[in-house]
Short mmCIF file of N, CA and C in Angstrom, two decimals:
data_model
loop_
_atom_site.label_atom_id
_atom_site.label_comp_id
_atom_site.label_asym_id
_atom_site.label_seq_id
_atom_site.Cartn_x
_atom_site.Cartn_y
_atom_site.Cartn_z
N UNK Q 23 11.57 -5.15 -0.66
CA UNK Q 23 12.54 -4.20 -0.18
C UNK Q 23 13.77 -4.98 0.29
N UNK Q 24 14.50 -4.45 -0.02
CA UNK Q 24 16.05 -5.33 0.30
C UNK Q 24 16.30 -4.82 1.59
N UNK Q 25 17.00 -5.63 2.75
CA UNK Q 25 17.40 -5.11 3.78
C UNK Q 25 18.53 -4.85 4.10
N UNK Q 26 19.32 -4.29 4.98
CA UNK Q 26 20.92 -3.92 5.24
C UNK Q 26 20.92 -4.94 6.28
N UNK Q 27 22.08 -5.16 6.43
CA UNK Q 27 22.56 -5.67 7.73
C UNK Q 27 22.50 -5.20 9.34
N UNK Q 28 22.27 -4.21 8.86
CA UNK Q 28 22.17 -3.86 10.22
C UNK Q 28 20.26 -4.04 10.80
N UNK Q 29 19.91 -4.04 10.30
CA UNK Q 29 18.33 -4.78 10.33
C UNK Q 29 17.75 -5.72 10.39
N UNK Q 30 16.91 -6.42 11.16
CA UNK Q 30 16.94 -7.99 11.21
C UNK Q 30 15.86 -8.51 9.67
N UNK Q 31 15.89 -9.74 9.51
CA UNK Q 31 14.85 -10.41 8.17
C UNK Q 31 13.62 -9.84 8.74
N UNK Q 32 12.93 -8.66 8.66
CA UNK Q 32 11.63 -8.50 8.75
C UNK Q 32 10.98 -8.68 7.41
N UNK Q 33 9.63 -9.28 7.72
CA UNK Q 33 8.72 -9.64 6.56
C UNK Q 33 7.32 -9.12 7.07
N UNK Q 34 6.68 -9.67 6.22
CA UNK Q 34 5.46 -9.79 6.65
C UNK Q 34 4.22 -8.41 6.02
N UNK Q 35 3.41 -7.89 5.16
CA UNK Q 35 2.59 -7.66 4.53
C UNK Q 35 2.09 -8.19 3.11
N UNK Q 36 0.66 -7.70 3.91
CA UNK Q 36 -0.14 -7.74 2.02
C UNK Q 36 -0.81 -6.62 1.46
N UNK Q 37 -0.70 -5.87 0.76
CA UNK Q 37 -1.31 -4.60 1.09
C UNK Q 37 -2.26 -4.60 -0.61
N UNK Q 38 -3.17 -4.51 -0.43
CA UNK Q 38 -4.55 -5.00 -2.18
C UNK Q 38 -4.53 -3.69 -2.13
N UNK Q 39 -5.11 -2.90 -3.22
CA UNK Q 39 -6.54 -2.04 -3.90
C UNK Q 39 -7.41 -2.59 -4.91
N UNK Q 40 -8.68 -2.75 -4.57
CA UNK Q 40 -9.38 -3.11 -5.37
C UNK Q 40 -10.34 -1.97 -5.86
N UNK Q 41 -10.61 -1.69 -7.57
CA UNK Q 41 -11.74 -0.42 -7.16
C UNK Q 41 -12.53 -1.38 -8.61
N UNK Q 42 -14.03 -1.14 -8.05
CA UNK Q 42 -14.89 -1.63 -8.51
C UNK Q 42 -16.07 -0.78 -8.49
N UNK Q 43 -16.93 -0.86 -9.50
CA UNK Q 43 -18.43 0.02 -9.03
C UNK Q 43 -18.26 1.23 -8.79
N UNK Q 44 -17.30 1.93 -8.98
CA UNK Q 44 -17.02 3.07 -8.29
C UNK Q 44 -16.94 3.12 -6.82
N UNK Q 45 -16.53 2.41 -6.65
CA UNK Q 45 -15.96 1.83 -4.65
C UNK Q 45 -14.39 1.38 -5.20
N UNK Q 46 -13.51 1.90 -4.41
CA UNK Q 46 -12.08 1.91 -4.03
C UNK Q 46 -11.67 0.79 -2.68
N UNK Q 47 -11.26 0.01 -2.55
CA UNK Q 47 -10.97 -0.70 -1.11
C UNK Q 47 -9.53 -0.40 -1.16
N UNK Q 48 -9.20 -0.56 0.16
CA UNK Q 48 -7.55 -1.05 0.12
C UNK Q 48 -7.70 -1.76 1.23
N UNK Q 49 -6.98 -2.95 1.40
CA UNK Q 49 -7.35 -4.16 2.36
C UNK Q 49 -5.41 -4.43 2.83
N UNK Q 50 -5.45 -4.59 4.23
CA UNK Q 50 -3.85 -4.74 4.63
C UNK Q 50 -3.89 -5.63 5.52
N UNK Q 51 -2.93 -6.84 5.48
CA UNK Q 51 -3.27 -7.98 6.51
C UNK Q 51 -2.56 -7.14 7.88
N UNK Q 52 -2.48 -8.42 8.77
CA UNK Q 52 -1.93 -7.62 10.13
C UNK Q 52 -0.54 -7.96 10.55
N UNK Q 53 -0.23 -9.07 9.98
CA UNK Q 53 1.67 -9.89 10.40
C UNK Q 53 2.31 -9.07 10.32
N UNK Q 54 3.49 -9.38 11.15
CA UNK Q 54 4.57 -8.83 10.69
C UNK Q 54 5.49 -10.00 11.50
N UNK Q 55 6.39 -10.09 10.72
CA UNK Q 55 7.42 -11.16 11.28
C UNK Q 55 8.93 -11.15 11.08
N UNK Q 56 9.54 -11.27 11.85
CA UNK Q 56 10.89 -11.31 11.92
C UNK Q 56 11.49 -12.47 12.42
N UNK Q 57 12.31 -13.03 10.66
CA UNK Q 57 13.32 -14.40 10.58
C UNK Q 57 11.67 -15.07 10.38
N UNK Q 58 11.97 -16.05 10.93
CA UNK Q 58 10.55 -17.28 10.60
C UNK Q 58 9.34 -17.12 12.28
N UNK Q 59 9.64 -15.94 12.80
CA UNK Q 59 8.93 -15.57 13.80
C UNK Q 59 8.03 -14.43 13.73
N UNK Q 60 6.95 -14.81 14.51
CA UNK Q 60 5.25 -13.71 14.22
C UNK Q 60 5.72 -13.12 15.34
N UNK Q 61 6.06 -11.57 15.52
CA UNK Q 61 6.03 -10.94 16.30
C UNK Q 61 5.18 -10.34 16.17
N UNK Q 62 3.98 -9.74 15.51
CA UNK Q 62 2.58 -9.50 15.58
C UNK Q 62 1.66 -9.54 14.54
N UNK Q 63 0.51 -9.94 14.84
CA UNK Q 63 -0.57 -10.54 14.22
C UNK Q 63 -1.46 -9.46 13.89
N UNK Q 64 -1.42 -8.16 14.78
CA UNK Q 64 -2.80 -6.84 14.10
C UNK Q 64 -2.15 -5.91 14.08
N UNK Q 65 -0.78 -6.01 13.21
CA UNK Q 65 -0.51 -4.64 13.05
C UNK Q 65 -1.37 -3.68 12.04
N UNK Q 66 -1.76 -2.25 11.92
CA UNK Q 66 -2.82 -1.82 10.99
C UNK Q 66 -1.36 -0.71 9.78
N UNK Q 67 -2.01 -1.30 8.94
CA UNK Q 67 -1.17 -0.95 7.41
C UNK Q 67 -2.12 0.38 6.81
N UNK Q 68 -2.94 0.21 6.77
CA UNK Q 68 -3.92 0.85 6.32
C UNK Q 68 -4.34 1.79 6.88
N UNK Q 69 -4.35 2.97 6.69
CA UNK Q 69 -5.18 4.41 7.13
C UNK Q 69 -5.96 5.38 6.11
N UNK Q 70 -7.14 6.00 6.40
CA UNK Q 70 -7.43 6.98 5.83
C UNK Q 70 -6.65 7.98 6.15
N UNK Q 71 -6.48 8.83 5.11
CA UNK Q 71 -5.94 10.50 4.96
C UNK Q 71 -6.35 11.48 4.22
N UNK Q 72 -6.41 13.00 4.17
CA UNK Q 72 -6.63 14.19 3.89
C UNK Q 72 -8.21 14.06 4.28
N UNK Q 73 -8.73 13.71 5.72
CA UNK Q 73 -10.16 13.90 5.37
C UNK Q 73 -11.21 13.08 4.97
N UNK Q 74 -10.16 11.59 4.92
CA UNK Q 74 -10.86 10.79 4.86
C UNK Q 74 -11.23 10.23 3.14
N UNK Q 75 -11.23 11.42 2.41
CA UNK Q 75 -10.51 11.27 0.75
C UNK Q 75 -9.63 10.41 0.12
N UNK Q 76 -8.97 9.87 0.63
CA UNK Q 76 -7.75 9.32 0.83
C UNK Q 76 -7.45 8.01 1.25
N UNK Q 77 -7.26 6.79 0.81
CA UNK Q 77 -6.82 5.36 1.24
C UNK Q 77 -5.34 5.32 0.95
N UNK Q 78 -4.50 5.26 2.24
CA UNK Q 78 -3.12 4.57 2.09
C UNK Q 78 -2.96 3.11 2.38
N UNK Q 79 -2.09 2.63 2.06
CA UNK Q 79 -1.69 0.96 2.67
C UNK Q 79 -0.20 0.83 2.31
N UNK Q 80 0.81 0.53 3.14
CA UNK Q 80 2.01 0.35 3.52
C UNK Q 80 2.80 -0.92 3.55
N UNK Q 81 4.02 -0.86 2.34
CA UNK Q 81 4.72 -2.29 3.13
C UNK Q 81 6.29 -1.60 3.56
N UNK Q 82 6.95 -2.54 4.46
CA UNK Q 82 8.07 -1.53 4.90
C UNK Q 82 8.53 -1.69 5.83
N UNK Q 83 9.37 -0.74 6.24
CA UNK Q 83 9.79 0.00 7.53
C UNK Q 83 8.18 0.54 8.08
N UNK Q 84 8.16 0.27 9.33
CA UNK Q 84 7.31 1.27 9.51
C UNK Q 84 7.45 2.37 9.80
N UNK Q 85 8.25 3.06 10.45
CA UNK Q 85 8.50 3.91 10.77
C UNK Q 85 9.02 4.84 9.33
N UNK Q 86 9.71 4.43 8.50
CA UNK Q 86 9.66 4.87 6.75
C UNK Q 86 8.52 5.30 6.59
N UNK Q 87 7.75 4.04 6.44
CA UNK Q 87 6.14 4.31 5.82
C UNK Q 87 5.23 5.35 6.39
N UNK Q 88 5.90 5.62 7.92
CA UNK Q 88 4.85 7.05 8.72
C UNK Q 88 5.43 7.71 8.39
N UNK Q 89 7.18 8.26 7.96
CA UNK Q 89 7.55 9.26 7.31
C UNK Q 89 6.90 9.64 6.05
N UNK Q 90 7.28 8.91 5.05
CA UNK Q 90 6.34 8.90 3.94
C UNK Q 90 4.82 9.21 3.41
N UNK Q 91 4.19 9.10 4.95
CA UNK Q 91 2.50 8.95 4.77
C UNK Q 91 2.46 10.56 5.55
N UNK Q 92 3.18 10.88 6.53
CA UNK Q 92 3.01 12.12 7.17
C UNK Q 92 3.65 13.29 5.11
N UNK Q 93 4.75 12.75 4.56
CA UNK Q 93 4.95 13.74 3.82
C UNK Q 93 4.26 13.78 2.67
N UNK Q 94 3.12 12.74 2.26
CA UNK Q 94 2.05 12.38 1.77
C UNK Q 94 0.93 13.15 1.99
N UNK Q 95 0.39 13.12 3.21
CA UNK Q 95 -0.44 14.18 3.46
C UNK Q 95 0.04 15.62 3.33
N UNK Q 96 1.04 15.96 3.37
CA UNK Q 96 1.41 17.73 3.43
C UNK Q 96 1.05 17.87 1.74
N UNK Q 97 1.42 16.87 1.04
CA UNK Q 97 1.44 17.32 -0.61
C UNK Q 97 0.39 17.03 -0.76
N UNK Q 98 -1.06 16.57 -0.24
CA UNK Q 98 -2.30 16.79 -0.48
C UNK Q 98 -2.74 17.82 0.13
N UNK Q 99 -1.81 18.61 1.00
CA UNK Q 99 -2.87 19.65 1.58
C UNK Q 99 -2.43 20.93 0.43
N UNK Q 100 -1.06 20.50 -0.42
CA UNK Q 100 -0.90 21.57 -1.26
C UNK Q 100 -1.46 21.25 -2.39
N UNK Q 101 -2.03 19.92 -2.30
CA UNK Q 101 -2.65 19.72 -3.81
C UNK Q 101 -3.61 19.18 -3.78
N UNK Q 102 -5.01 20.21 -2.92
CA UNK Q 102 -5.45 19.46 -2.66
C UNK Q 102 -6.58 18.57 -4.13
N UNK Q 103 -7.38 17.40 -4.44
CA UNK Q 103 -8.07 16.77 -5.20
C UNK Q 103 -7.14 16.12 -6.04
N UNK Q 104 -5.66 16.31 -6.20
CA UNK Q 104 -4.78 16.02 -6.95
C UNK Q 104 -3.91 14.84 -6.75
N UNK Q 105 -4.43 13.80 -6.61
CA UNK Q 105 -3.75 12.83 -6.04
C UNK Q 105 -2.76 12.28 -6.67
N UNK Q 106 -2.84 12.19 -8.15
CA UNK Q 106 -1.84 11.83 -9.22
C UNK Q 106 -0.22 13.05 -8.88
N UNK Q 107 -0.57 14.18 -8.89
CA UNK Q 107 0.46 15.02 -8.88
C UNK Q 107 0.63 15.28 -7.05
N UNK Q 108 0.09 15.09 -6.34
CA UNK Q 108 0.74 15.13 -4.95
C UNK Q 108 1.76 13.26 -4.97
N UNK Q 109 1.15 12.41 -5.37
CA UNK Q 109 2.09 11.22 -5.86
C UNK Q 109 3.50 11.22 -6.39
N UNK Q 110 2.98 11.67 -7.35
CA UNK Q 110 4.83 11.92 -8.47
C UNK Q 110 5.51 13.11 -7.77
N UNK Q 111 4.71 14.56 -7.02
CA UNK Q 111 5.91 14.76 -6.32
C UNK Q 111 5.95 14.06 -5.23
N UNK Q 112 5.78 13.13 -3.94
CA UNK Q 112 6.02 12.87 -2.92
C UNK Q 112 7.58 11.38 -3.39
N UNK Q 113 7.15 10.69 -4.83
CA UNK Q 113 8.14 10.29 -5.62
C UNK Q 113 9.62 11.03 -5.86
N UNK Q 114 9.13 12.21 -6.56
CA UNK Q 114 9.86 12.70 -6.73
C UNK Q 114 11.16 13.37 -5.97
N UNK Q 115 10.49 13.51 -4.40
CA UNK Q 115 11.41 13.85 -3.43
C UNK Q 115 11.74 12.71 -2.66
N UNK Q 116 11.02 11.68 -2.76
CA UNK Q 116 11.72 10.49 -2.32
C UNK Q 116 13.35 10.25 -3.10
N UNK Q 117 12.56 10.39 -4.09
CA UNK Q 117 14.25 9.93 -5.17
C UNK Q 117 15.71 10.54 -4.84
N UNK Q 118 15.04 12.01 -5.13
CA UNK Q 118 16.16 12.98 -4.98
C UNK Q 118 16.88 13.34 -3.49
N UNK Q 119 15.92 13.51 -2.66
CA UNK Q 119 16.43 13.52 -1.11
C UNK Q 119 17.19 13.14 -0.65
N UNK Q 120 18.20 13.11 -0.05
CA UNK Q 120 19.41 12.27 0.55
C UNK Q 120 18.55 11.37 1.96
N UNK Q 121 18.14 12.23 2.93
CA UNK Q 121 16.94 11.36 3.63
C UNK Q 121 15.85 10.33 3.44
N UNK Q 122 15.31 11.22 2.62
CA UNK Q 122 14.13 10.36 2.02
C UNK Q 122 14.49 8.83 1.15
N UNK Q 123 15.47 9.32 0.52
CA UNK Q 123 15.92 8.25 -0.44
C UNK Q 123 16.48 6.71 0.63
N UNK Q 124 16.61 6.86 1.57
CA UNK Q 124 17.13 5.86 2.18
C UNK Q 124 15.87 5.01 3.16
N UNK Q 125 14.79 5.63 2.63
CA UNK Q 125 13.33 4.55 3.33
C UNK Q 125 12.96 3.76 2.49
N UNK Q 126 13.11 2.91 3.37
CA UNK Q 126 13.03 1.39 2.68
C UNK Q 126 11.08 1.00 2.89
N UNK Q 127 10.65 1.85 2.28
CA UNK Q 127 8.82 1.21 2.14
C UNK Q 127 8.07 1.31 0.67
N UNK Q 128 7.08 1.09 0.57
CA UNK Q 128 6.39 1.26 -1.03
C UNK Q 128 4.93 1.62 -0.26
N UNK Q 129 4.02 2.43 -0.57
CA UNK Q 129 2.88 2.54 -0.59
C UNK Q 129 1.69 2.12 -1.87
N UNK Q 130 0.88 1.91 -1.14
CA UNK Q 130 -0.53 2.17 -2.41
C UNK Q 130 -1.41 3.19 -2.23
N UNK Q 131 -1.65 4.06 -3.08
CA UNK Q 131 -2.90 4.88 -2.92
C UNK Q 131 -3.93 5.25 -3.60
N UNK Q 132 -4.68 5.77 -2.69
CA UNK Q 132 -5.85 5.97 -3.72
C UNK Q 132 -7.02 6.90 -2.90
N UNK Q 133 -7.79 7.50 -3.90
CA UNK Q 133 -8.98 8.48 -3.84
C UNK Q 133 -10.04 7.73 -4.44
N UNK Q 134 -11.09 8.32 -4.61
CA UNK Q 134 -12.33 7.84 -5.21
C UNK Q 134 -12.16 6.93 -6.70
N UNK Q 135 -11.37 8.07 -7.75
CA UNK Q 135 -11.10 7.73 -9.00
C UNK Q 135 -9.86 6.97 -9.40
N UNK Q 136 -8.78 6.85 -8.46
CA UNK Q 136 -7.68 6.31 -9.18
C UNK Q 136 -6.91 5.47 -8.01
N UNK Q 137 -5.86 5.09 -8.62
CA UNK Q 137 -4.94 4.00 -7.31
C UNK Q 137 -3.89 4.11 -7.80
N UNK Q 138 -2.28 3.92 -6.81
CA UNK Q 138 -1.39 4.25 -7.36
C UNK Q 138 -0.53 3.63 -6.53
N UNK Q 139 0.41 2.64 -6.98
CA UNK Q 139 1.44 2.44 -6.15
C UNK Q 139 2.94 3.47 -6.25
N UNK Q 140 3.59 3.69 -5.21
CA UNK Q 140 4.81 5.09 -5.34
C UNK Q 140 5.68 3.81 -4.11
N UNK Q 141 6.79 4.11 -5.21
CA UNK Q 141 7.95 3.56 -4.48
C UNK Q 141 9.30 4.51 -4.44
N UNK Q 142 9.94 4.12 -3.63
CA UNK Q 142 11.43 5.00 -3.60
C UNK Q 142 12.27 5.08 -4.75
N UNK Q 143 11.92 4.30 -5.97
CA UNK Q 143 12.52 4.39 -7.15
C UNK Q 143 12.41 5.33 -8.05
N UNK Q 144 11.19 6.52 -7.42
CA UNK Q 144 10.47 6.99 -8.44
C UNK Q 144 9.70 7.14 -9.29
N UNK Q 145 8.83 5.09 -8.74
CA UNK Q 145 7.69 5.28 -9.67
C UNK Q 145 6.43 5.48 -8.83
N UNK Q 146 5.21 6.17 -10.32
CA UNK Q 146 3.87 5.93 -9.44
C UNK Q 146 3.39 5.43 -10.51
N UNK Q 147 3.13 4.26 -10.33
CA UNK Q 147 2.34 3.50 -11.17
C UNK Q 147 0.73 3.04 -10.67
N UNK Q 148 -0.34 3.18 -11.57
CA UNK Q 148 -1.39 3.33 -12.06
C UNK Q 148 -1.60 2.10 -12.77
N UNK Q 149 -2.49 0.82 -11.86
CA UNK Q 149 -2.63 -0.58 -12.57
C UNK Q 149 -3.61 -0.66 -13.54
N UNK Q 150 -3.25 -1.56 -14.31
CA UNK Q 150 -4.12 -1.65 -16.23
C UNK Q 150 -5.48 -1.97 -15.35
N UNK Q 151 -5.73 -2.98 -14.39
CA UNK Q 151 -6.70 -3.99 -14.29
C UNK Q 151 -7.38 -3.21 -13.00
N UNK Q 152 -7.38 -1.93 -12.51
CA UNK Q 152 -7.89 -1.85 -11.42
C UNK Q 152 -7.77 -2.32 -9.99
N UNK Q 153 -6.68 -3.01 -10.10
CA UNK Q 153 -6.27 -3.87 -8.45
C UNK Q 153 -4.82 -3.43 -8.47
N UNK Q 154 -4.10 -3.56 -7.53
CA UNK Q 154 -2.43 -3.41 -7.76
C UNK Q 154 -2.15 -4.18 -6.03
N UNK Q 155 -0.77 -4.62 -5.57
CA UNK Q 155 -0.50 -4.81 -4.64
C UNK Q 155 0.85 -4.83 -4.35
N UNK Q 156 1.00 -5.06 -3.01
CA UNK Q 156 2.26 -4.70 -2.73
C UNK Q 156 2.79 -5.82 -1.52
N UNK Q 157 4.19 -6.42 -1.24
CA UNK Q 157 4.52 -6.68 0.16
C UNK Q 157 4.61 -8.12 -0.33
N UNK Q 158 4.74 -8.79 1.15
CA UNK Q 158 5.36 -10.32 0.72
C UNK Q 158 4.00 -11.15 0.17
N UNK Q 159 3.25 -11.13 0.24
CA UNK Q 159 2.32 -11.86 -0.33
C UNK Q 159 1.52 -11.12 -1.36
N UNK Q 160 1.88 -10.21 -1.85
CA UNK Q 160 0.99 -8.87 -2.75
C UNK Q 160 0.84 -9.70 -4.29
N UNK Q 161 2.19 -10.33 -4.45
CA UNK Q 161 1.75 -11.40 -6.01
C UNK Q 161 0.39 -12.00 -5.56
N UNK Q 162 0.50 -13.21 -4.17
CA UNK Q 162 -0.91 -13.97 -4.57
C UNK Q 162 -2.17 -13.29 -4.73
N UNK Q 163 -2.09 -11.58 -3.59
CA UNK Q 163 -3.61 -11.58 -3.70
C UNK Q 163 -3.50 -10.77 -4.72
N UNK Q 164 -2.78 -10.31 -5.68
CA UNK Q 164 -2.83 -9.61 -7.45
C UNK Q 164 -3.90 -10.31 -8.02
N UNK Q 165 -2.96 -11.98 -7.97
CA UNK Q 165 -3.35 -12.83 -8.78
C UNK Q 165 -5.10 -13.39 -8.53
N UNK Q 166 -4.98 -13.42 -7.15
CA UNK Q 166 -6.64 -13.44 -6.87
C UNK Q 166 -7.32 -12.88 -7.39
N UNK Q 167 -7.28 -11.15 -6.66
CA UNK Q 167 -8.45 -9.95 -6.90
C UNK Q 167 -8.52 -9.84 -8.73
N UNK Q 168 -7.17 -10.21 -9.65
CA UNK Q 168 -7.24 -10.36 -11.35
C UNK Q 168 -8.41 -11.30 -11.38
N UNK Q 169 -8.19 -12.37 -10.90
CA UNK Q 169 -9.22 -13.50 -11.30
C UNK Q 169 -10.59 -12.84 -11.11
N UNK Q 170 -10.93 -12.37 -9.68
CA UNK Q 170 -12.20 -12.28 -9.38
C UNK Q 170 -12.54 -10.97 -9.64
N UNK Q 171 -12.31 -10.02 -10.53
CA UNK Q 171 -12.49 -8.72 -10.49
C UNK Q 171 -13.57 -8.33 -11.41
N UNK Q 172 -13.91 -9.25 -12.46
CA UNK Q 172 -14.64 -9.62 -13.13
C UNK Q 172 -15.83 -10.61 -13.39
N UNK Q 173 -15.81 -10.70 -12.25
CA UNK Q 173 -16.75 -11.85 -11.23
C UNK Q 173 -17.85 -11.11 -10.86
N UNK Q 174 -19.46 -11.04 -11.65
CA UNK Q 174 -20.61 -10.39 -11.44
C UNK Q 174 -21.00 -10.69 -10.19
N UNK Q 175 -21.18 -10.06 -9.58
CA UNK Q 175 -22.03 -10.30 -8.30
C UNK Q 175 -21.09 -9.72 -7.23
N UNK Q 176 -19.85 -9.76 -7.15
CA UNK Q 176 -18.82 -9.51 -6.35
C UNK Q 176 -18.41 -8.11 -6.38
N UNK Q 177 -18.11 -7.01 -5.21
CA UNK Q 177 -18.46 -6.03 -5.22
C UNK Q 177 -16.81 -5.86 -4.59
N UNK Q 178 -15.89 -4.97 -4.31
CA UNK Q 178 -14.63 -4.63 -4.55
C UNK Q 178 -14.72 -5.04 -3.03
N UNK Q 179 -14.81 -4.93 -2.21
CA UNK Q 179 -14.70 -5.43 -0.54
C UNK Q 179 -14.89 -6.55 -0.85
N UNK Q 180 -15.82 -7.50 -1.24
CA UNK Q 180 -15.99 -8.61 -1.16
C UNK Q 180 -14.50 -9.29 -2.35
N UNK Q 181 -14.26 -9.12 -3.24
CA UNK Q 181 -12.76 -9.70 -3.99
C UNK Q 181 -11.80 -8.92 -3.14
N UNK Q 182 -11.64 -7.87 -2.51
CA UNK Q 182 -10.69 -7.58 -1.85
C UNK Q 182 -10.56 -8.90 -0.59
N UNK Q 183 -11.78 -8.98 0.08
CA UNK Q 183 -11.55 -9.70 1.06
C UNK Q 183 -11.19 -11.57 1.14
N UNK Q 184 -11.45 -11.76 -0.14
CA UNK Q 184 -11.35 -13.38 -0.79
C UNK Q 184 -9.99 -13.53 -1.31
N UNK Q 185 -9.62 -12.41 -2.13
CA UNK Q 185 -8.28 -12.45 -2.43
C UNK Q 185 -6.74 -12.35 -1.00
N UNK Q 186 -7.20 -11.61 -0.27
CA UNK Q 186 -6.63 -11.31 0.76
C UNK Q 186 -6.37 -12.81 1.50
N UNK Q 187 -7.68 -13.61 1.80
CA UNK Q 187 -7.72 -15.18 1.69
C UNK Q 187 -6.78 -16.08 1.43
N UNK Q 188 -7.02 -15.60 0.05
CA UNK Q 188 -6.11 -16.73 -0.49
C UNK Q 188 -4.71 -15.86 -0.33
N UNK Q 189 -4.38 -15.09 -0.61
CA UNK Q 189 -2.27 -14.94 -0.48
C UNK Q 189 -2.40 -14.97 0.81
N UNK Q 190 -3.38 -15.67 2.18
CA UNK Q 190 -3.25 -15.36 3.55
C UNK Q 190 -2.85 -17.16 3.28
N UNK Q 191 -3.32 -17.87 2.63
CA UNK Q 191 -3.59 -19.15 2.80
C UNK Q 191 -2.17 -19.76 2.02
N UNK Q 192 -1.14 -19.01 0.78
CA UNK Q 192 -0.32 -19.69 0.63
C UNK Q 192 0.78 -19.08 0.91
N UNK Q 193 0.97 -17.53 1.55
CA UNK Q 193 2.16 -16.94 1.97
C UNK Q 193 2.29 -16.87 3.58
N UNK Q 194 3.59 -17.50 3.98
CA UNK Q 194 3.28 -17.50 5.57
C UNK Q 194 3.74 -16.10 6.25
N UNK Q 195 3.90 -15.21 4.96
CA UNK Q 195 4.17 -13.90 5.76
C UNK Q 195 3.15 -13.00 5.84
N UNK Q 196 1.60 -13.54 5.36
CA UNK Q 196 0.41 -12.64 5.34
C UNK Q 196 -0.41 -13.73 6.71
N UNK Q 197 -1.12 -12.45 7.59
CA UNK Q 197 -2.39 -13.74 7.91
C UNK Q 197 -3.59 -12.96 7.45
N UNK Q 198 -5.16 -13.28 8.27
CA UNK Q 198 -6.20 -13.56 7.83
C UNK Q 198 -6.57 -11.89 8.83
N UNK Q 199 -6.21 -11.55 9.31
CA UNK Q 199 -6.52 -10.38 10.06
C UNK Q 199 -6.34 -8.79 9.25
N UNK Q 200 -7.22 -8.97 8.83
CA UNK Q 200 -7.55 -7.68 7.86
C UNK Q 200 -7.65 -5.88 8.80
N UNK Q 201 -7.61 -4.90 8.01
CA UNK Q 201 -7.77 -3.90 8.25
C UNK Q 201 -8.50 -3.26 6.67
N UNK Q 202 -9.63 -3.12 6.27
CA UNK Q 202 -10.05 -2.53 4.93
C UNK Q 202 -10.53 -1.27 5.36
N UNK Q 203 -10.16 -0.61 4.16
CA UNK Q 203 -10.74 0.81 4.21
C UNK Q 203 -11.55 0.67 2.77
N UNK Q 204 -12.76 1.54 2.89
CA UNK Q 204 -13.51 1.62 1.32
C UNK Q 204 -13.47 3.47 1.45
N UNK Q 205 -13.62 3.54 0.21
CA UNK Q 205 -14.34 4.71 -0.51
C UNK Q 205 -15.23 4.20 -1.96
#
């Protein structure tokens, strides 16, 4: 997310989905930092929603991302099981909105069957490989949970939580302080 000037260098998330076995994770570190400074170590990215149906994970503004996640849930309560089409519209009014359009966050989501990242651009994209990520370290743990996703024995919490590891171990804007949600 690009920042304005009037905002200081905030950094700092990792936000995974891993779905495996028919288990969904979404795993969110806890940093957040501003300029080359940790102003906190457990912030929580990650919430269940509609009931618990529902895995979000947030990079951003936060205060964007609770806008976004509060107007997230209203389009599951109108749609509801529909997570693909409560997505593309909560997209869709991101785009067009004169309000909306000016939050600077990206989410990931997901239900039992699917995962979806939705950004302010208008997209909701749906990853080839079953993992997707987001935030300042979201390349390394991609590149992880790709490697290990296909790794017998390893169950979607467990590559969620190894991958998370490693982009904790080479990005200094992720740490090791997790928040996972499964379905």
């Amino acid at each position: 997310m690009s920042n304005t000037s009037t905002f200081p260098d905030w950094h700092g998330t990792t936000i995974l989905a891993v779905r495996k076995d028919g288990r969904t994770v979404i795993a969110g570190d806890g940093q957040v930092s501003m300029g080359q400074t940790i102003v906190k170590g457990a912030a929580k990215k990650v919430r269940k929603l509609a009931g618990g149906r529902v895995i979000a994970g947030f990079a951003g503004s936060t205060a964007d991302a609770f806008t976004l996640l509060e107007r997230l849930e209203a389009k599951l309560e109108q749609y509801p099981e529909q997570l693909a089409r409560a997505c593309v519209d909560l997209a869709k009014d991101w785009r067009t909105d004169r309000y909306l359009r000016r939050l600077e966050a990206m989410l990931i989501v997901a239900d039992k069957d699917s995962i979806f990242t939705v950004t302010g651009a208008g997209d909701v994209l749906e990853p080839e490989h079953r993992v997707a990520a987001i935030g300042s370290g979201g390349n390394y743990a991609l590149a992880a949970a790709r490697a290990l996703v296909d790794v017998d024995g390893l169950d979607a919490e467990t590559i969620a939580r190894k991958a998370m590891a490693i982009a904790a171990e080479i990005c200094v804007y992720t740490n090791g302080n997790l928040t996972v949600e499964t379905l």
